mmCIF file of C-alpha atoms in Angstrom:
data_model
loop_
_atom_site.group_PDB
_atom_site.id
_atom_site.type_symbol
_atom_site.label_atom_id
_atom_site.label_comp_id
_atom_site.label_asym_id
_atom_site.label_seq_id
_atom_site.Cartn_x
_atom_site.Cartn_y
_atom_site.Cartn_z
ATOM 1 C CA MET A 138 102.457 136.947 15.756
ATOM 2 C CA ASN A 139 100.842 133.823 14.409
ATOM 3 C CA LEU A 140 99.672 131.561 17.206
ATOM 4 C CA ASN A 141 100.230 128.409 15.167
ATOM 5 C CA ILE A 142 104.020 128.370 15.314
ATOM 6 C CA PHE A 143 104.444 124.721 14.497
ATOM 7 C CA THR A 144 102.663 125.015 11.127
ATOM 8 C CA GLU A 145 105.221 127.627 10.087
ATOM 9 C CA ILE A 146 108.075 125.437 11.284
ATOM 10 C CA LYS A 147 106.777 122.446 9.287
ATOM 11 C CA SER A 148 106.488 124.554 6.151
ATOM 12 C CA GLY A 149 110.060 125.808 6.563
ATOM 13 C CA ASP A 150 108.981 129.454 6.763
ATOM 14 C CA TYR A 151 111.047 130.775 9.653
ATOM 15 C CA GLY A 152 110.336 134.380 10.415
ATOM 16 C CA VAL A 153 111.109 136.600 13.356
ATOM 17 C CA ASP A 154 107.649 135.873 14.746
ATOM 18 C CA THR A 155 108.286 132.129 14.632
ATOM 19 C CA VAL A 156 111.604 132.380 16.437
ATOM 20 C CA LEU A 157 110.074 134.751 18.984
ATOM 21 C CA GLY A 158 107.162 132.357 19.484
ATOM 22 C CA ILE A 159 109.524 129.452 20.131
ATOM 23 C CA PHE A 160 111.527 131.599 22.528
ATOM 24 C CA ILE A 161 108.366 132.583 24.439
ATOM 25 C CA CYS A 162 107.299 128.921 24.678
ATOM 26 C CA LEU A 163 110.703 127.906 26.025
ATOM 27 C CA PHE A 164 110.768 130.865 28.410
ATOM 28 C CA THR A 165 107.299 129.929 29.707
ATOM 29 C CA ILE A 166 108.380 126.335 30.297
ATOM 30 C CA ILE A 167 111.509 127.512 32.141
ATOM 31 C CA VAL A 168 109.559 129.909 34.399
ATOM 32 C CA VAL A 169 106.963 127.246 35.243
ATOM 33 C CA ALA A 170 109.724 124.701 35.926
ATOM 34 C CA ILE A 171 111.516 127.098 38.279
ATOM 35 C CA VAL A 172 108.325 127.769 40.246
ATOM 36 C CA VAL A 173 107.430 124.062 40.452
ATOM 37 C CA ILE A 174 110.961 123.080 41.566
ATOM 38 C CA TYR A 175 110.904 125.819 44.226
ATOM 39 C CA MET A 176 107.534 124.613 45.536
ATOM 40 C CA VAL A 177 108.533 120.926 45.527
ATOM 41 C CA LYS A 178 111.746 121.781 47.370
ATOM 42 C CA ASN A 179 110.163 123.944 50.078
ATOM 43 C CA ILE A 180 106.744 122.394 50.802
ATOM 44 C CA PRO A 181 108.161 119.301 52.602
ATOM 45 C CA GLU A 182 110.226 121.546 54.888
ATOM 46 C CA LEU A 183 107.114 123.582 55.674
ATOM 47 C CA LEU A 184 105.175 120.423 56.526
ATOM 48 C CA ILE A 185 107.947 119.249 58.880
ATOM 49 C CA LEU A 186 108.001 122.617 60.640
ATOM 50 C CA LYS A 187 104.204 122.671 60.971
ATOM 51 C CA ARG A 188 104.173 119.153 62.427
ATOM 52 C CA GLU A 189 106.860 120.094 64.967
ATOM 53 C CA LEU A 190 104.950 123.291 65.842
ATOM 54 C CA LYS A 191 101.720 121.355 66.335
ATOM 55 C CA THR A 192 103.468 118.859 68.634
ATOM 56 C CA ALA A 193 105.205 121.601 70.638
ATOM 57 C CA GLU A 194 101.971 123.574 71.095
ATOM 58 C CA HIS A 195 100.114 120.401 72.095
ATOM 59 C CA VAL A 196 102.713 119.411 74.690
ATOM 60 C CA SER A 197 102.958 122.961 76.079
ATOM 61 C CA ALA A 198 99.184 123.131 76.514
ATOM 62 C CA LEU A 199 98.953 119.862 78.455
ATOM 63 C CA PRO A 200 98.131 120.370 82.152
ATOM 64 C CA ASP A 201 99.899 117.135 83.121
ATOM 65 C CA ALA A 202 103.051 117.586 81.027
ATOM 66 C CA LEU A 203 106.202 116.264 82.659
ATOM 67 C CA THR A 204 109.174 118.586 83.096
ATOM 68 C CA VAL A 205 112.467 116.746 82.667
ATOM 69 C CA LYS A 206 116.085 117.721 82.131
ATOM 70 C CA GLY A 207 117.351 117.058 78.645
ATOM 71 C CA GLU A 208 120.928 117.096 77.433
ATOM 72 C CA ILE A 209 121.920 118.414 74.028
ATOM 73 C CA VAL A 210 123.679 115.632 72.119
ATOM 74 C CA SER A 211 124.292 117.457 68.839
ATOM 75 C CA ILE A 212 123.460 120.734 67.139
ATOM 76 C CA ARG A 213 122.993 121.515 63.454
ATOM 77 C CA SER A 214 122.752 125.077 62.208
ATOM 78 C CA GLU A 215 121.314 126.490 59.010
ATOM 79 C CA GLN A 216 121.354 130.092 57.832
ATOM 80 C CA VAL A 217 117.733 130.909 56.880
ATOM 81 C CA THR A 218 118.141 134.653 56.308
ATOM 82 C CA ARG A 219 120.955 137.109 56.613
ATOM 83 C CA TRP A 220 120.102 137.701 60.279
ATOM 84 C CA ASN A 221 118.483 134.419 61.351
ATOM 85 C CA ILE A 222 120.112 131.075 62.017
ATOM 86 C CA LYS A 223 118.010 127.981 62.620
ATOM 87 C CA TYR A 224 119.471 125.570 65.171
ATOM 88 C CA THR A 225 118.228 121.994 65.347
ATOM 89 C CA ALA A 226 119.297 120.438 68.629
ATOM 90 C CA THR A 227 119.110 116.686 69.179
ATOM 91 C CA ILE A 228 118.228 116.222 72.827
ATOM 92 C CA VAL A 229 118.228 113.093 74.965
ATOM 93 C CA TYR A 230 116.049 112.954 78.082
ATOM 94 C CA MET A 231 115.004 110.268 80.528
ATOM 95 C CA VAL A 232 111.448 109.439 81.588
ATOM 96 C CA GLY A 233 111.526 106.667 84.136
ATOM 97 C CA GLN A 234 114.120 104.190 82.947
ATOM 98 C CA ARG A 235 113.666 104.927 79.219
ATOM 99 C CA SER A 236 115.624 107.484 77.261
ATOM 100 C CA PHE A 237 114.110 109.443 74.401
ATOM 101 C CA TYR A 238 115.667 111.465 71.619
ATOM 102 C CA SER A 239 114.010 114.510 70.152
ATOM 103 C CA ASP A 240 114.967 117.187 67.631
ATOM 104 C CA LEU A 241 114.027 120.678 68.817
ATOM 105 C CA THR A 242 114.262 123.730 66.575
ATOM 106 C CA PHE A 243 115.454 127.100 67.854
ATOM 107 C CA LEU A 244 116.116 130.420 66.158
ATOM 108 C CA ASN A 245 119.180 132.569 66.900
ATOM 109 C CA ARG A 246 120.261 130.583 69.942
ATOM 110 C CA GLY A 247 123.998 130.618 69.353
ATOM 111 C CA SER A 248 124.552 129.966 73.060
ATOM 112 C CA LEU A 249 123.432 126.337 72.708
ATOM 113 C CA ARG A 250 126.267 123.879 73.210
ATOM 114 C CA ALA A 251 126.525 120.101 73.170
ATOM 115 C CA GLY A 252 126.255 118.798 76.714
ATOM 116 C CA GLU A 253 124.119 121.714 77.898
ATOM 117 C CA LYS A 254 121.060 120.864 79.999
ATOM 118 C CA LEU A 255 117.620 122.188 79.032
ATOM 119 C CA ASP A 256 114.222 121.935 80.663
ATOM 120 C CA ILE A 257 111.984 119.837 78.445
ATOM 121 C CA LEU A 258 108.231 119.350 78.629
ATOM 122 C CA CYS A 259 107.027 115.945 77.513
ATOM 123 C CA ASP A 260 103.645 114.320 77.237
ATOM 124 C CA SER A 261 102.990 111.979 80.174
ATOM 125 C CA ALA A 262 101.000 109.633 77.915
ATOM 126 C CA ASP A 263 103.566 109.639 75.098
ATOM 127 C CA PRO A 264 106.973 110.861 76.328
ATOM 128 C CA ALA A 265 108.342 110.875 72.768
ATOM 129 C CA ASN A 266 106.412 114.116 72.195
ATOM 130 C CA SER A 267 108.420 116.960 73.682
ATOM 131 C CA ALA A 268 108.919 120.722 73.615
ATOM 132 C CA ALA A 269 111.265 123.256 75.162
ATOM 133 C CA ALA A 270 109.857 124.408 78.496
ATOM 134 C CA ASP A 271 110.731 128.090 77.997
ATOM 135 C CA GLY A 272 108.571 128.485 74.859
ATOM 136 C CA SER A 273 111.456 129.596 72.651
ATOM 137 C CA GLN A 274 110.921 126.601 70.379
ATOM 138 C CA ILE A 275 107.299 127.570 69.679
ATOM 139 C CA THR A 276 108.271 131.178 68.938
ATOM 140 C CA ALA A 277 111.026 130.040 66.568
ATOM 141 C CA LEU A 278 108.758 127.570 64.779
ATOM 142 C CA ARG A 279 106.020 130.182 64.313
ATOM 143 C CA LYS A 280 108.523 132.595 62.759
ATOM 144 C CA LEU A 281 109.943 129.897 60.485
ATOM 145 C CA VAL A 282 106.488 128.685 59.372
ATOM 146 C CA PHE A 283 105.402 132.271 58.669
ATOM 147 C CA ARG A 284 108.567 132.858 56.645
ATOM 148 C CA GLN A 285 108.076 129.649 54.623
ATOM 149 C CA VAL A 286 104.399 130.374 53.895
ATOM 150 C CA ARG A 287 105.200 133.954 52.890
ATOM 151 C CA ALA A 288 107.977 132.748 50.570
ATOM 152 C CA LEU A 289 105.748 130.064 49.017
ATOM 153 C CA ILE A 290 103.112 132.699 48.253
ATOM 154 C CA LEU A 291 105.382 135.521 47.103
ATOM 155 C CA PHE A 292 107.806 133.564 44.915
ATOM 156 C CA PRO A 293 105.232 132.535 42.259
ATOM 157 C CA ILE A 294 103.714 136.042 42.308
ATOM 158 C CA ILE A 295 107.118 137.668 41.768
ATOM 159 C CA CYS A 296 107.975 135.193 38.993
ATOM 160 C CA LEU A 297 104.621 135.887 37.312
ATOM 161 C CA GLY A 298 105.247 139.634 37.569
ATOM 162 C CA PHE A 299 108.684 139.377 35.949
ATOM 163 C CA TYR A 300 107.244 137.038 33.323
ATOM 164 C CA ILE A 301 104.502 139.525 32.409
ATOM 165 C CA ILE A 302 106.967 142.432 32.309
ATOM 166 C CA PHE A 303 109.301 140.415 30.070
ATOM 167 C CA LEU A 304 106.454 139.528 27.714
ATOM 168 C CA GLY A 305 105.479 143.194 27.660
ATOM 169 C CA TYR A 306 108.987 144.139 26.575
ATOM 170 C CA LEU A 307 108.908 141.485 23.862
ATOM 171 C CA SER A 308 105.556 142.591 22.540
ATOM 172 C CA GLY A 309 106.614 146.217 22.394
ATOM 173 C CA ARG A 310 103.783 147.355 24.662
ATOM 174 C CA ILE A 311 106.225 148.431 27.346
ATOM 175 C CA GLU A 312 109.113 150.453 26.057
ATOM 176 C CA PRO A 313 112.397 150.094 27.936
ATOM 177 C CA ASP A 314 113.858 153.352 29.255
#
């Protein structure tokens, strides 16, 4: 196949190689676009989860963390895999005379209900930073971050593998069964 496809197009000499070259260029652009869109869509979610994990680990490690009762105001659920459901609970808790709202992430906690009371750890210096006292939030966030990182690494590798196999079929080097 001639690598200078556009010279053949300008001359009006359209052969099978030219059409195949154009198809490969378009296919390459589509594969790269799919990978870039996937990355752009999922990296912000990963950063949010990592920030929440960092805050939860920091608050849980504090020796002077305050333990307060928090009430679940609302719950949002999202199916992340066939078996795992991510629950984001908006919790209100009081420190002194001020109330604070915080979003805590849990995994597979279908027993959470609006109005339920939870033990919350919060930073005594900055009560806006909070974490679930039982550690289930940290476990859930670690699993979700691991899943996101694994997906962000594997998706481009799998796309590249299918791309190379497809090009092999087109070049005739790999014969289909």
